[in-house]
Coordinates of C-alpha atoms in Angstrom, one line a residue:
Chain P
M130 CA -24.1 -0.8 11.1
M131 CA -20.9 0.8 9.9
M132 CA -20.0 -2.5 8.4
A133 CA -23.1 -2.7 6.3
V134 CA -22.8 0.9 5.1
T135 CA -19.2 0.3 4.1
L136 CA -20.1 -2.9 2.2
L137 CA -23.1 -1.2 0.5
A138 CA -20.8 1.7 -0.5
I139 CA -18.3 -0.5 -2.2
I140 CA -20.9 -2.6 -3.9
T141 CA -22.5 0.5 -5.4
L142 CA -19.1 2.0 -6.4
V143 CA -17.8 -1.1 -8.1
F144 CA -21.2 -1.9 -9.7
G145 CA -21.4 1.6 -11.1
M146 CA -17.8 1.5 -12.3
L147 CA -18.2 -1.9 -14.1
R148 CA -21.4 -0.8 -15.9
L149 CA -20.0 2.6 -16.9
A150 CA -16.9 1.2 -18.4
P151 CA -16.8 0.6 -22.1
G152 CA -17.0 -3.0 -23.3
G153 CA -19.0 -5.9 -22.0
P154 CA -18.6 -9.6 -21.1
F155 CA -19.7 -10.8 -24.5
D156 CA -17.3 -8.7 -26.7
G157 CA -15.2 -11.5 -28.1
E158 CA -12.8 -11.4 -31.0
R159 CA -15.7 -12.4 -33.2
D160 CA -18.9 -10.3 -33.4
L161 CA -21.8 -12.4 -32.3
P162 CA -25.0 -12.3 -34.4
P163 CA -27.3 -9.7 -32.9
E164 CA -30.0 -12.2 -32.1
I165 CA -27.6 -14.4 -30.1
E166 CA -26.2 -11.4 -28.3
A167 CA -29.6 -10.2 -27.4
N168 CA -30.5 -13.7 -26.1
L169 CA -27.4 -13.9 -24.1
K170 CA -28.0 -10.5 -22.5
A171 CA -31.6 -11.4 -21.7
A172 CA -30.4 -14.6 -20.1
Y173 CA -28.1 -12.7 -17.8
H174 CA -30.6 -9.8 -17.4
L175 CA -28.1 -7.4 -18.9
D176 CA -30.9 -5.9 -21.1
E177 CA -32.7 -4.4 -18.1
P178 CA -32.0 -0.9 -16.9
I179 CA -29.0 -0.5 -14.6
V180 CA -31.0 0.3 -11.6
S181 CA -33.1 -2.8 -11.8
Q182 CA -29.9 -4.9 -12.4
Y183 CA -28.5 -3.3 -9.3
F184 CA -31.4 -4.2 -7.1
R185 CA -31.6 -7.7 -8.6
Y186 CA -28.0 -8.2 -7.7
L187 CA -28.6 -6.9 -4.2
G188 CA -31.6 -9.2 -3.8
N189 CA -29.6 -12.2 -4.8
L190 CA -26.8 -11.2 -2.6
I191 CA -28.9 -11.1 0.5
Q192 CA -29.8 -14.8 -0.3
G193 CA -26.0 -15.5 -0.5
D194 CA -26.0 -15.9 -4.3
L195 CA -23.2 -14.1 -6.2
G196 CA -24.6 -14.9 -9.5
P197 CA -23.3 -16.9 -12.5
S198 CA -19.8 -16.2 -13.9
F199 CA -20.0 -14.6 -17.3
R200 CA -16.9 -16.2 -18.6
H201 CA -16.4 -19.5 -16.7
Q202 CA -19.4 -21.1 -18.2
D203 CA -21.5 -23.4 -16.0
F204 CA -19.8 -22.0 -12.9
R205 CA -21.4 -19.9 -10.2
V206 CA -19.2 -17.2 -8.7
N207 CA -19.8 -18.9 -5.3
E208 CA -18.2 -22.1 -6.6
L209 CA -15.2 -20.3 -8.1
I210 CA -14.6 -18.4 -4.9
A211 CA -15.1 -21.5 -2.7
A212 CA -12.5 -23.3 -4.8
G213 CA -9.9 -20.6 -4.4
L214 CA -10.6 -19.3 -0.9
P215 CA -9.0 -22.1 1.2
T216 CA -5.6 -21.5 -0.6
S217 CA -5.8 -17.7 -0.2
A218 CA -7.0 -18.0 3.4
L219 CA -4.2 -20.3 4.3
L220 CA -1.7 -18.0 2.6
G221 CA -3.1 -14.9 4.4
T222 CA -3.3 -16.6 7.8
L223 CA 0.2 -17.9 7.6
S224 CA 1.6 -14.5 6.5
L225 CA -0.3 -12.7 9.3
L226 CA 1.0 -15.1 11.9
L227 CA 4.5 -14.9 10.5
A228 CA 4.4 -11.1 10.4
L229 CA 3.1 -10.8 13.9
S230 CA 5.6 -13.3 15.5
L231 CA 8.6 -12.0 13.6
G232 CA 7.6 -8.4 14.1
L233 CA 6.9 -8.8 17.8
S234 CA 10.1 -10.5 18.6
L235 CA 12.2 -8.1 16.6
G236 CA 10.5 -5.2 18.1
V237 CA 10.8 -6.4 21.7
F238 CA 14.5 -7.3 21.3
G239 CA 15.2 -4.0 19.8
G240 CA 13.1 -2.0 22.1
M241 CA 14.5 -3.5 25.3
N242 CA 18.0 -2.5 24.4
P243 CA 17.6 0.7 22.4
G244 CA 20.7 2.0 20.8
S245 CA 22.6 -1.2 21.0
T246 CA 24.2 -2.9 18.1
L247 CA 21.5 -5.6 18.1
D248 CA 18.9 -2.9 18.0
N249 CA 20.5 -1.0 15.1
A250 CA 20.9 -4.2 13.2
L251 CA 17.3 -5.3 13.7
M252 CA 15.9 -1.9 12.8
G253 CA 18.2 -1.7 9.7
F254 CA 16.7 -5.0 8.7
A255 CA 13.1 -3.8 9.5
N256 CA 13.6 -0.6 7.4
L257 CA 15.0 -2.6 4.5
S258 CA 12.2 -5.1 4.5
I259 CA 9.7 -2.2 4.5
A260 CA 11.4 -0.6 1.5
A261 CA 11.6 -3.9 -0.4
P262 CA 8.4 -4.5 -2.4
T263 CA 7.2 -8.1 -2.7
I264 CA 7.4 -7.8 -6.5
I265 CA 11.2 -7.9 -6.0
T266 CA 11.5 -10.1 -2.9
A267 CA 9.2 -12.8 -4.1
P268 CA 11.0 -13.6 -7.4
L269 CA 14.3 -13.2 -5.5
M270 CA 13.3 -15.8 -3.0
V271 CA 12.3 -18.2 -5.7
L272 CA 15.7 -17.6 -7.4
V273 CA 17.7 -18.2 -4.2
F274 CA 15.7 -20.8 -2.2
S275 CA 14.1 -22.8 -5.0
I276 CA 16.4 -22.6 -8.0
F277 CA 19.9 -22.2 -6.4
L278 CA 19.4 -24.0 -3.1
S279 CA 16.3 -26.1 -4.0
W280 CA 15.1 -26.1 -0.4
F281 CA 11.5 -25.2 -1.3
P282 CA 9.3 -25.8 -4.3
A283 CA 9.2 -22.9 -6.7
G284 CA 5.4 -22.9 -7.1
G285 CA 2.2 -24.7 -7.3
D286 CA -0.1 -26.1 -4.7
G287 CA 0.6 -29.2 -2.6
G288 CA 1.3 -29.4 1.1
L289 CA 2.6 -26.9 3.6
M290 CA 6.1 -26.7 2.0
H291 CA 4.5 -24.8 -1.0
Y292 CA 3.3 -22.1 1.3
I293 CA 6.5 -21.3 3.2
L294 CA 8.2 -19.1 0.7
P295 CA 5.0 -17.3 -0.4
S296 CA 4.0 -16.4 3.1
M297 CA 7.5 -15.4 4.0
A298 CA 7.6 -13.0 1.0
L299 CA 4.2 -11.6 1.8
A300 CA 4.9 -11.2 5.5
L301 CA 8.3 -9.6 5.4
P302 CA 7.4 -5.9 4.9
F303 CA 4.6 -6.2 7.5
A304 CA 7.0 -7.8 10.0
G305 CA 9.3 -4.8 9.5
A306 CA 6.5 -2.3 10.1
I307 CA 5.2 -4.2 13.1
A308 CA 8.8 -4.4 14.5
R309 CA 9.1 -0.6 14.3
L310 CA 5.7 0.0 16.0
V311 CA 6.4 -2.5 18.8
R312 CA 9.9 -1.1 19.3
A313 CA 8.5 2.4 19.7
G314 CA 5.9 1.1 22.1
V315 CA 8.3 -0.8 24.2
I316 CA 10.7 2.1 24.4
E317 CA 7.9 4.4 25.5
C318 CA 6.6 2.3 28.3
R319 CA 9.8 0.6 29.3
L320 CA 10.6 3.2 32.0
E321 CA 7.0 3.8 33.2
P322 CA 6.5 3.7 36.9
Y323 CA 4.5 0.6 36.9
I324 CA 7.2 -1.3 35.1
V325 CA 9.8 0.0 37.6
T326 CA 7.4 -1.3 40.3
A327 CA 7.1 -4.6 38.7
R328 CA 10.8 -4.9 38.5
A329 CA 11.2 -3.7 42.1
K330 CA 9.0 -6.3 43.5
G331 CA 11.2 -8.9 41.8
L332 CA 9.2 -10.2 38.9
P333 CA 11.2 -12.1 36.4
E334 CA 12.1 -10.2 33.3
R335 CA 10.1 -12.6 31.1
R336 CA 7.0 -11.9 33.1
I337 CA 7.5 -8.2 32.9
V338 CA 7.8 -8.3 29.2
Y339 CA 4.8 -10.6 28.6
R340 CA 2.4 -9.3 31.2
H341 CA 3.3 -5.6 31.6
I342 CA 5.0 -4.3 28.6
L343 CA 3.6 -6.2 25.6
P344 CA -0.1 -5.5 26.2
I345 CA 0.6 -1.8 26.0
A346 CA 3.3 -1.9 23.4
I347 CA 1.0 -3.9 21.1
L348 CA -1.7 -1.2 20.9
P349 CA -0.2 0.7 18.0
V350 CA 0.2 -2.6 16.2
L351 CA -3.6 -3.2 16.5
S352 CA -4.5 0.0 14.7
F353 CA -2.0 -1.0 12.0
L354 CA -3.6 -4.4 11.6
G355 CA -6.7 -3.0 9.8
P356 CA -4.8 -1.4 6.8
M357 CA -2.4 -4.3 7.0
A358 CA -5.1 -6.9 6.4
A359 CA -6.2 -4.9 3.3
A360 CA -2.6 -4.7 2.0
L361 CA -2.0 -8.4 2.7
L362 CA -5.0 -9.3 0.6
T363 CA -4.0 -7.2 -2.4
G364 CA -0.4 -8.3 -2.0
S365 CA -1.5 -11.8 -2.3
I366 CA -2.6 -11.1 -5.9
V367 CA 1.1 -10.7 -6.9
I368 CA 2.2 -13.5 -4.6
E369 CA -0.3 -16.0 -6.0
Q370 CA 0.9 -15.0 -9.5
V371 CA 4.6 -15.4 -8.8
F372 CA 4.2 -18.7 -6.9
D373 CA 1.4 -20.0 -9.1
L374 CA -0.9 -20.7 -6.2
P375 CA -4.5 -21.5 -7.1
G376 CA -6.1 -18.9 -4.8
I377 CA -8.7 -16.3 -5.7
G378 CA -6.2 -13.5 -6.3
R379 CA -5.2 -14.8 -9.7
Y380 CA -8.8 -14.5 -10.9
F381 CA -9.0 -10.8 -10.2
V382 CA -7.1 -9.1 -13.0
Q383 CA -8.3 -11.7 -15.6
A384 CA -11.9 -11.3 -14.5
A385 CA -11.6 -7.5 -14.8
L386 CA -10.1 -7.8 -18.3
N387 CA -12.8 -10.2 -19.3
R388 CA -15.5 -7.8 -18.0
D389 CA -16.8 -10.8 -15.9
Y390 CA -19.0 -8.5 -13.9
T391 CA -20.2 -11.0 -11.3
L392 CA -16.8 -12.5 -10.7
V393 CA -15.2 -9.1 -10.1
M394 CA -18.0 -8.1 -7.8
G395 CA -17.8 -11.3 -5.9
M396 CA -14.1 -10.9 -5.4
V397 CA -14.3 -7.3 -4.3
L398 CA -17.1 -8.3 -2.0
V399 CA -15.1 -11.1 -0.4
Y400 CA -12.1 -8.9 0.1
S401 CA -14.1 -6.0 1.5
T402 CA -16.0 -8.3 3.9
L403 CA -12.8 -9.8 5.2
I404 CA -11.3 -6.3 5.7
V405 CA -14.4 -5.0 7.4
L406 CA -14.7 -8.1 9.6
F407 CA -11.0 -7.8 10.5
N408 CA -11.3 -4.2 11.5
F409 CA -14.3 -5.1 13.7
L410 CA -12.2 -7.8 15.4
V411 CA -9.4 -5.3 15.9
D412 CA -11.8 -3.0 17.7
L413 CA -12.9 -5.8 20.0
A414 CA -9.2 -6.7 20.7
Y415 CA -8.6 -3.0 21.6
A416 CA -11.2 -3.0 24.3
W417 CA -9.9 -6.3 25.6
L418 CA -6.3 -5.1 25.8
D419 CA -6.9 -1.6 27.1
P420 CA -10.0 -1.6 29.4
R421 CA -10.0 2.2 29.4
L422 CA -11.4 2.1 25.9
K423 CA -14.4 0.0 26.7
G424 CA -16.7 2.9 27.3
A425 CA -15.9 4.5 23.9
Chain B
M84 CA 16.8 25.5 26.0
A85 CA 18.4 26.6 22.8
F86 CA 21.5 24.6 23.6
Q87 CA 19.5 21.4 24.3
R88 CA 17.4 21.7 21.2
N89 CA 20.5 22.2 19.1
R90 CA 22.1 19.1 20.5
A91 CA 18.9 17.1 19.9
T92 CA 18.6 18.1 16.3
Q93 CA 22.2 17.9 15.3
P94 CA 22.7 14.2 14.8
R95 CA 19.4 13.9 13.0
L96 CA 20.3 16.5 10.5
Q97 CA 23.5 14.6 9.8
A98 CA 21.5 11.4 9.5
L99 CA 19.2 13.1 7.0
G100 CA 22.3 13.6 4.8
L101 CA 22.9 10.0 3.5
P102 CA 19.4 9.3 2.3
M103 CA 19.0 12.8 0.9
T104 CA 22.3 12.5 -0.9
L105 CA 21.3 9.2 -2.4
L106 CA 17.9 10.5 -3.5
C107 CA 19.6 13.5 -5.2
V108 CA 22.1 11.1 -6.9
I109 CA 19.3 8.9 -8.2
L110 CA 17.3 11.9 -9.4
G111 CA 20.3 13.6 -11.0
A112 CA 21.4 10.4 -12.8
A113 CA 17.8 9.9 -14.0
L114 CA 17.6 13.4 -15.4
L115 CA 21.1 13.4 -16.9
A116 CA 21.0 9.9 -18.3
P117 CA 20.0 10.9 -21.9
W118 CA 23.3 12.7 -22.3
A119 CA 25.4 10.1 -20.5
S120 CA 24.3 7.2 -22.5
D121 CA 25.0 6.4 -26.2
W122 CA 21.9 4.4 -26.6
G123 CA 18.3 5.4 -27.1
L124 CA 15.3 3.9 -25.4
Q125 CA 14.5 1.6 -28.2
D126 CA 17.9 1.2 -29.8
I127 CA 18.8 -2.5 -30.3
D128 CA 22.4 -3.6 -30.0
W129 CA 22.5 -6.7 -32.2
E130 CA 25.9 -7.6 -30.9
A131 CA 24.7 -7.8 -27.3
I132 CA 21.4 -9.5 -26.8
Q133 CA 20.9 -10.1 -23.1
A134 CA 24.5 -9.2 -22.4
P135 CA 25.8 -8.8 -18.8
P136 CA 27.0 -5.4 -17.6
S137 CA 30.1 -4.2 -19.6
S138 CA 31.8 -0.9 -20.4
S139 CA 29.5 -0.2 -23.3
H140 CA 26.3 -1.3 -21.5
W141 CA 26.7 -0.3 -17.8
F142 CA 23.7 -2.2 -16.6
G143 CA 23.8 -4.9 -19.4
T144 CA 21.0 -5.3 -22.0
D145 CA 17.6 -6.9 -22.0
M146 CA 16.2 -9.8 -23.9
V147 CA 16.0 -7.9 -27.2
G148 CA 19.3 -6.1 -26.8
R149 CA 18.2 -2.7 -25.5
D150 CA 20.6 -0.8 -23.2
L151 CA 19.4 -1.4 -19.6
F152 CA 21.0 1.7 -18.2
T153 CA 19.0 3.9 -20.6
R154 CA 15.8 2.1 -19.8
T155 CA 16.3 2.0 -16.1
M156 CA 16.9 5.7 -16.0
A157 CA 13.9 6.3 -18.2
G158 CA 11.9 4.1 -15.9
A159 CA 13.2 6.2 -13.0
R160 CA 11.9 9.4 -14.6
T161 CA 8.5 7.8 -15.2
S162 CA 8.2 6.3 -11.7
I163 CA 9.3 9.5 -10.0
L164 CA 7.1 11.7 -12.1
V165 CA 4.1 9.5 -11.5
A166 CA 4.9 9.6 -7.7
L167 CA 5.2 13.3 -7.7
I168 CA 2.0 14.0 -9.6
A169 CA 0.0 11.5 -7.7
T170 CA 1.4 12.8 -4.4
S171 CA 0.4 16.4 -5.3
I172 CA -3.1 15.2 -6.1
S173 CA -3.4 13.3 -2.8
L174 CA -2.0 16.3 -0.9
L175 CA -4.4 18.6 -2.5
I176 CA -7.4 16.4 -1.7
G177 CA -6.1 15.6 1.8
I178 CA -5.5 19.3 2.6
L179 CA -8.8 20.4 1.3
W180 CA -10.7 17.7 3.1
G181 CA -8.8 17.8 6.4
A182 CA -8.6 21.6 6.7
T183 CA -12.3 22.0 6.0
A184 CA -13.2 19.3 8.5
G185 CA -10.8 20.6 11.2
Y186 CA -11.6 24.3 10.7
A187 CA -15.3 23.8 10.6
G188 CA -15.4 21.4 13.5
G189 CA -18.6 20.1 15.1
R190 CA -21.0 18.1 13.0
I191 CA -19.3 18.8 9.7
D192 CA -16.1 17.5 11.1
L193 CA -17.7 14.4 12.5
L194 CA -19.4 13.6 9.2
M195 CA -16.3 14.2 7.1
M196 CA -14.1 12.1 9.3
R197 CA -16.7 9.4 9.3
V198 CA -16.3 9.3 5.6
V199 CA -12.6 8.9 5.9
D200 CA -13.0 6.1 8.4
L201 CA -15.3 4.4 6.0
L202 CA -12.9 4.8 3.1
Y203 CA -10.1 3.3 5.2
G204 CA -12.0 0.1 5.2
L205 CA -12.0 -0.3 1.4
P206 CA -9.5 -2.4 -0.6
F207 CA -8.4 0.6 -2.7
I208 CA -5.7 -1.0 -4.8
L209 CA -8.4 -3.3 -6.2
I210 CA -10.3 -0.2 -7.3
V211 CA -7.3 1.3 -8.9
I212 CA -6.7 -2.0 -10.7
L213 CA -10.3 -2.1 -11.8
L214 CA -10.2 1.5 -13.0
V215 CA -7.0 0.9 -15.1
V216 CA -8.4 -2.3 -16.5
L217 CA -11.8 -1.0 -17.3
F218 CA -10.9 2.4 -18.8
G219 CA -7.7 1.6 -20.5
R220 CA -4.1 2.3 -19.5
Q221 CA -4.0 6.0 -19.8
P222 CA -1.3 7.6 -17.6
Y223 CA -3.4 10.4 -16.4
L224 CA -5.9 7.9 -15.0
L225 CA -3.1 6.2 -13.1
F226 CA -2.0 9.5 -11.6
A227 CA -5.5 10.5 -10.6
S228 CA -6.6 7.2 -9.2
L229 CA -3.4 6.7 -7.2
G230 CA -3.6 10.3 -5.9
A231 CA -7.2 9.8 -5.1
I232 CA -6.6 6.8 -2.8
F233 CA -3.6 8.0 -0.7
W234 CA -5.1 11.2 0.7
L235 CA -6.7 9.6 3.8
D236 CA -3.6 9.9 6.1
T237 CA -3.0 13.4 5.0
A238 CA -6.6 14.4 5.6
R239 CA -6.4 13.0 9.2
I240 CA -3.2 14.8 10.0
V241 CA -4.2 18.1 8.5
R242 CA -7.6 17.8 10.3
G243 CA -5.8 17.3 13.6
Q244 CA -3.6 20.3 12.9
A245 CA -6.5 22.5 11.9
L246 CA -8.5 21.5 14.9
R247 CA -5.5 22.6 17.1
L248 CA -4.9 25.8 15.2
R249 CA -8.4 27.1 14.9
Q250 CA -8.4 27.9 18.6
A251 CA -5.1 29.8 18.3
D252 CA -5.3 33.6 19.1
F253 CA -4.1 34.7 15.7
V254 CA -6.8 32.7 14.0
Q255 CA -9.4 34.1 16.3
A256 CA -8.1 37.6 15.6
A257 CA -8.3 37.0 11.9
R258 CA -11.8 35.9 12.3
C259 CA -12.7 38.9 14.4
Q260 CA -11.3 41.1 11.6
G261 CA -13.8 39.5 9.3
Y262 CA -11.5 37.6 7.0
R263 CA -13.2 34.9 4.9
H264 CA -12.8 31.3 6.0
T265 CA -10.9 30.3 2.8
Y266 CA -8.5 33.2 3.4
I267 CA -7.9 32.1 7.0
I268 CA -7.3 28.5 6.0
V269 CA -4.9 29.4 3.2
H270 CA -3.0 32.2 4.9
H271 CA -3.1 31.2 8.6
L272 CA -3.7 27.5 8.9
L273 CA -1.6 26.0 6.1
P274 CA 1.6 28.0 6.7
N275 CA 1.5 26.8 10.3
M276 CA 1.4 23.2 9.4
R277 CA 4.3 23.1 7.0
G278 CA 6.2 20.6 9.1
P279 CA 3.5 17.9 9.2
L280 CA 2.7 18.6 5.6
L281 CA 6.3 17.9 4.7
V282 CA 6.1 14.7 6.6
C283 CA 3.0 13.7 4.8
T284 CA 4.7 14.3 1.4
T285 CA 7.8 12.3 2.2
L286 CA 5.7 9.4 3.4
T287 CA 3.1 9.5 0.6
L288 CA 5.7 9.5 -2.1
P289 CA 7.2 6.0 -1.4
A290 CA 3.7 4.6 -0.8
I291 CA 2.6 5.8 -4.2
M292 CA 5.9 4.6 -5.8
L293 CA 5.2 1.1 -4.4
A294 CA 1.7 1.1 -5.6
E295 CA 2.7 2.2 -9.1
S296 CA 5.4 -0.5 -9.3
F297 CA 2.8 -3.0 -8.1
I298 CA 0.3 -2.1 -10.8
S299 CA 3.0 -2.0 -13.5
F300 CA 4.2 -5.4 -12.4
L301 CA 0.8 -6.8 -13.0
G302 CA 1.1 -5.4 -16.5
L303 CA -1.5 -2.8 -16.0
G304 CA 0.4 0.4 -15.4
I305 CA 3.0 2.1 -17.7
A306 CA 3.1 0.3 -21.1
E307 CA 5.5 0.2 -24.0
P308 CA 7.1 2.3 -25.5
N309 CA 7.3 4.0 -22.1
T310 CA 8.8 2.1 -19.2
S311 CA 8.8 2.4 -15.4
W312 CA 10.6 0.5 -12.6
G313 CA 7.6 -1.8 -12.1
T314 CA 7.6 -2.7 -15.8
L315 CA 11.3 -3.3 -15.8
I316 CA 11.1 -5.4 -12.7
A317 CA 8.3 -7.5 -14.3
D318 CA 10.6 -8.1 -17.3
G319 CA 13.5 -8.8 -15.0
T320 CA 11.6 -11.5 -13.2
Q321 CA 10.7 -13.2 -16.4
S322 CA 14.4 -13.8 -17.2
M323 CA 16.0 -13.6 -13.8
E324 CA 17.7 -17.0 -14.1
A325 CA 19.5 -16.2 -17.4
A326 CA 20.0 -12.4 -16.8
P327 CA 19.8 -11.5 -13.1
W328 CA 21.0 -8.0 -13.8
M329 CA 17.7 -7.2 -15.4
L330 CA 16.1 -7.6 -12.0
F331 CA 19.0 -6.4 -9.9
F332 CA 19.4 -2.8 -11.3
P333 CA 15.8 -1.6 -11.4
G334 CA 15.1 -3.5 -8.2
T335 CA 17.9 -2.0 -6.3
L336 CA 17.1 1.5 -7.4
L337 CA 13.4 1.1 -6.4
I338 CA 14.3 -0.3 -3.0
G339 CA 16.9 2.4 -2.5
C340 CA 14.5 5.2 -3.5
I341 CA 11.8 3.9 -1.2
W342 CA 14.2 3.4 1.7
C343 CA 15.6 6.9 1.3
C344 CA 12.1 8.5 1.2
N345 CA 11.0 6.5 4.2
T346 CA 14.1 7.4 6.2
V347 CA 13.9 11.1 5.4
G348 CA 10.2 11.0 6.3
D349 CA 10.9 9.2 9.6
R350 CA 13.6 11.8 10.6
L351 CA 11.4 14.7 9.7
Q352 CA 8.5 13.1 11.6
N353 CA 10.7 12.8 14.7
Q354 CA 11.8 16.4 14.4
V355 CA 8.3 17.7 13.8
S356 CA 6.6 15.7 16.5
E357 CA 9.4 16.7 18.9
G358 CA 8.6 20.3 18.2
S359 CA 4.9 20.3 18.7
H360 CA 3.7 16.7 19.7
S361 CA 1.3 17.4 16.9
L362 CA 1.5 14.2 15.0
G363 CA 0.8 12.3 18.1
K364 CA 0.8 8.5 17.7
S365 CA -0.7 8.5 14.2
H366 CA 1.4 6.1 12.3
L367 CA 1.6 7.1 8.7
R368 CA 3.2 4.1 7.2
T369 CA 0.9 1.7 5.6
P370 CA 2.8 -0.3 3.1
T371 CA 0.7 -1.2 0.1
R372 CA 1.4 -4.4 -1.6

């Protein structure tokens, strides 16, 4: 229910913004003859009142149709998004996994020995990676790993090797943030009575960490995952540009500049749906990890 | 008790020193740069096109021979100014929203916080990008839209504080004396949440700074003849192979500035939540990129 309301809110907001803004999709460098412009507008139903355009869009949307692209002629928005989505999805998934695994391990190593040299070094790294925006780290990685060392391709699409640098660059700040959260969680529950009990009955350290500490220490990370998913998606706009990946992110700015109403709407919709879905999954995971929350 | 407290806060105050000092140095340099440099923002040194750092150009020059020190410091002024204005806007909205919800409580609170929950789920940077693209690159639009999307954390924290404070005896007393609600919020609630508000400020500033650099990097934010760190970094990436200093100097300053703000914010948050457990487990940091 909440999901539907959120999506409807963003559709309405973006729809309104696009139509209120000056300029239209057919304002080229050359003025079109008025008859042709009128015909074009009629073909795309742009001559109708805004309210009926809005409901027409919603009606098509319910049937899964995002409409024709105004600028990429002969393409439906569905096709454009379907072409770019696998790339973006792969990039996002890889970054998410990377951020989680890196952040969890850094956080646990730091949190199990708070105050040690290792802990200080790890947290220093985490803080630095949080402070370093991808607009700096991504080009820097290209410079070092592609141009100087030639370990990885500098850009383009083709095989998993092309995704390693981009997902590293995208994941790094989130890995840092996750490491901090996990570390705080580990430190908090490390000395709880049930951990002491687990240790007293002779459980191996590995099992204590995996079975007893992590499920609790990971809870703050879960609530961070929602905003993080949103930030990952927007971050991928820059990453796709720097690494020249053919995902959907690279369309966004261009589509907005072109006033390609349907393409912009489609992209915002895809992003919002992903975020809303992700938040829903996070809520489910919460209840699974911490049974006390099930009632709520 | 006093002794213990003192011991607990002492090292943190010392640790506040380094990032605070760095921030002041960056700010001071940015403000004083026009007098320290012989070059203007648009002055071209025909002898030194894309020259590496030297005694006459401390940070080198860019691809058309403009002094990079002057430009980086001008960028610093823009970036910091944008961050300050947008942060003020976000604080204003967040305080108004959060204090109203928390102080009113009950159904109003529930409804207002539901709106915040709903807004959390939206890809806001996309909306800012859309706004800037659709309505042109006016600076005031950038300030307002950045400020308008970063108030959610502030609202949540202020609401929590207001909820706690409205039960306090002095607030009840003020209410019994018949003071108006706005008076109570401004004179009794807000002064008592200075600590958390300070934390909000120090953690919103770097988030907005990041967002601004992100948008400028895409070529949508601050435009010529003005410049900002994001714009300079975008130029720097274009020519990082031939002129790495063009990326290095603005990049280092931006990272340094964000690191300092984050660190100061963290320490303050530790101190504040130590004092009152008021911030709870709400984690403010949501990097935006």
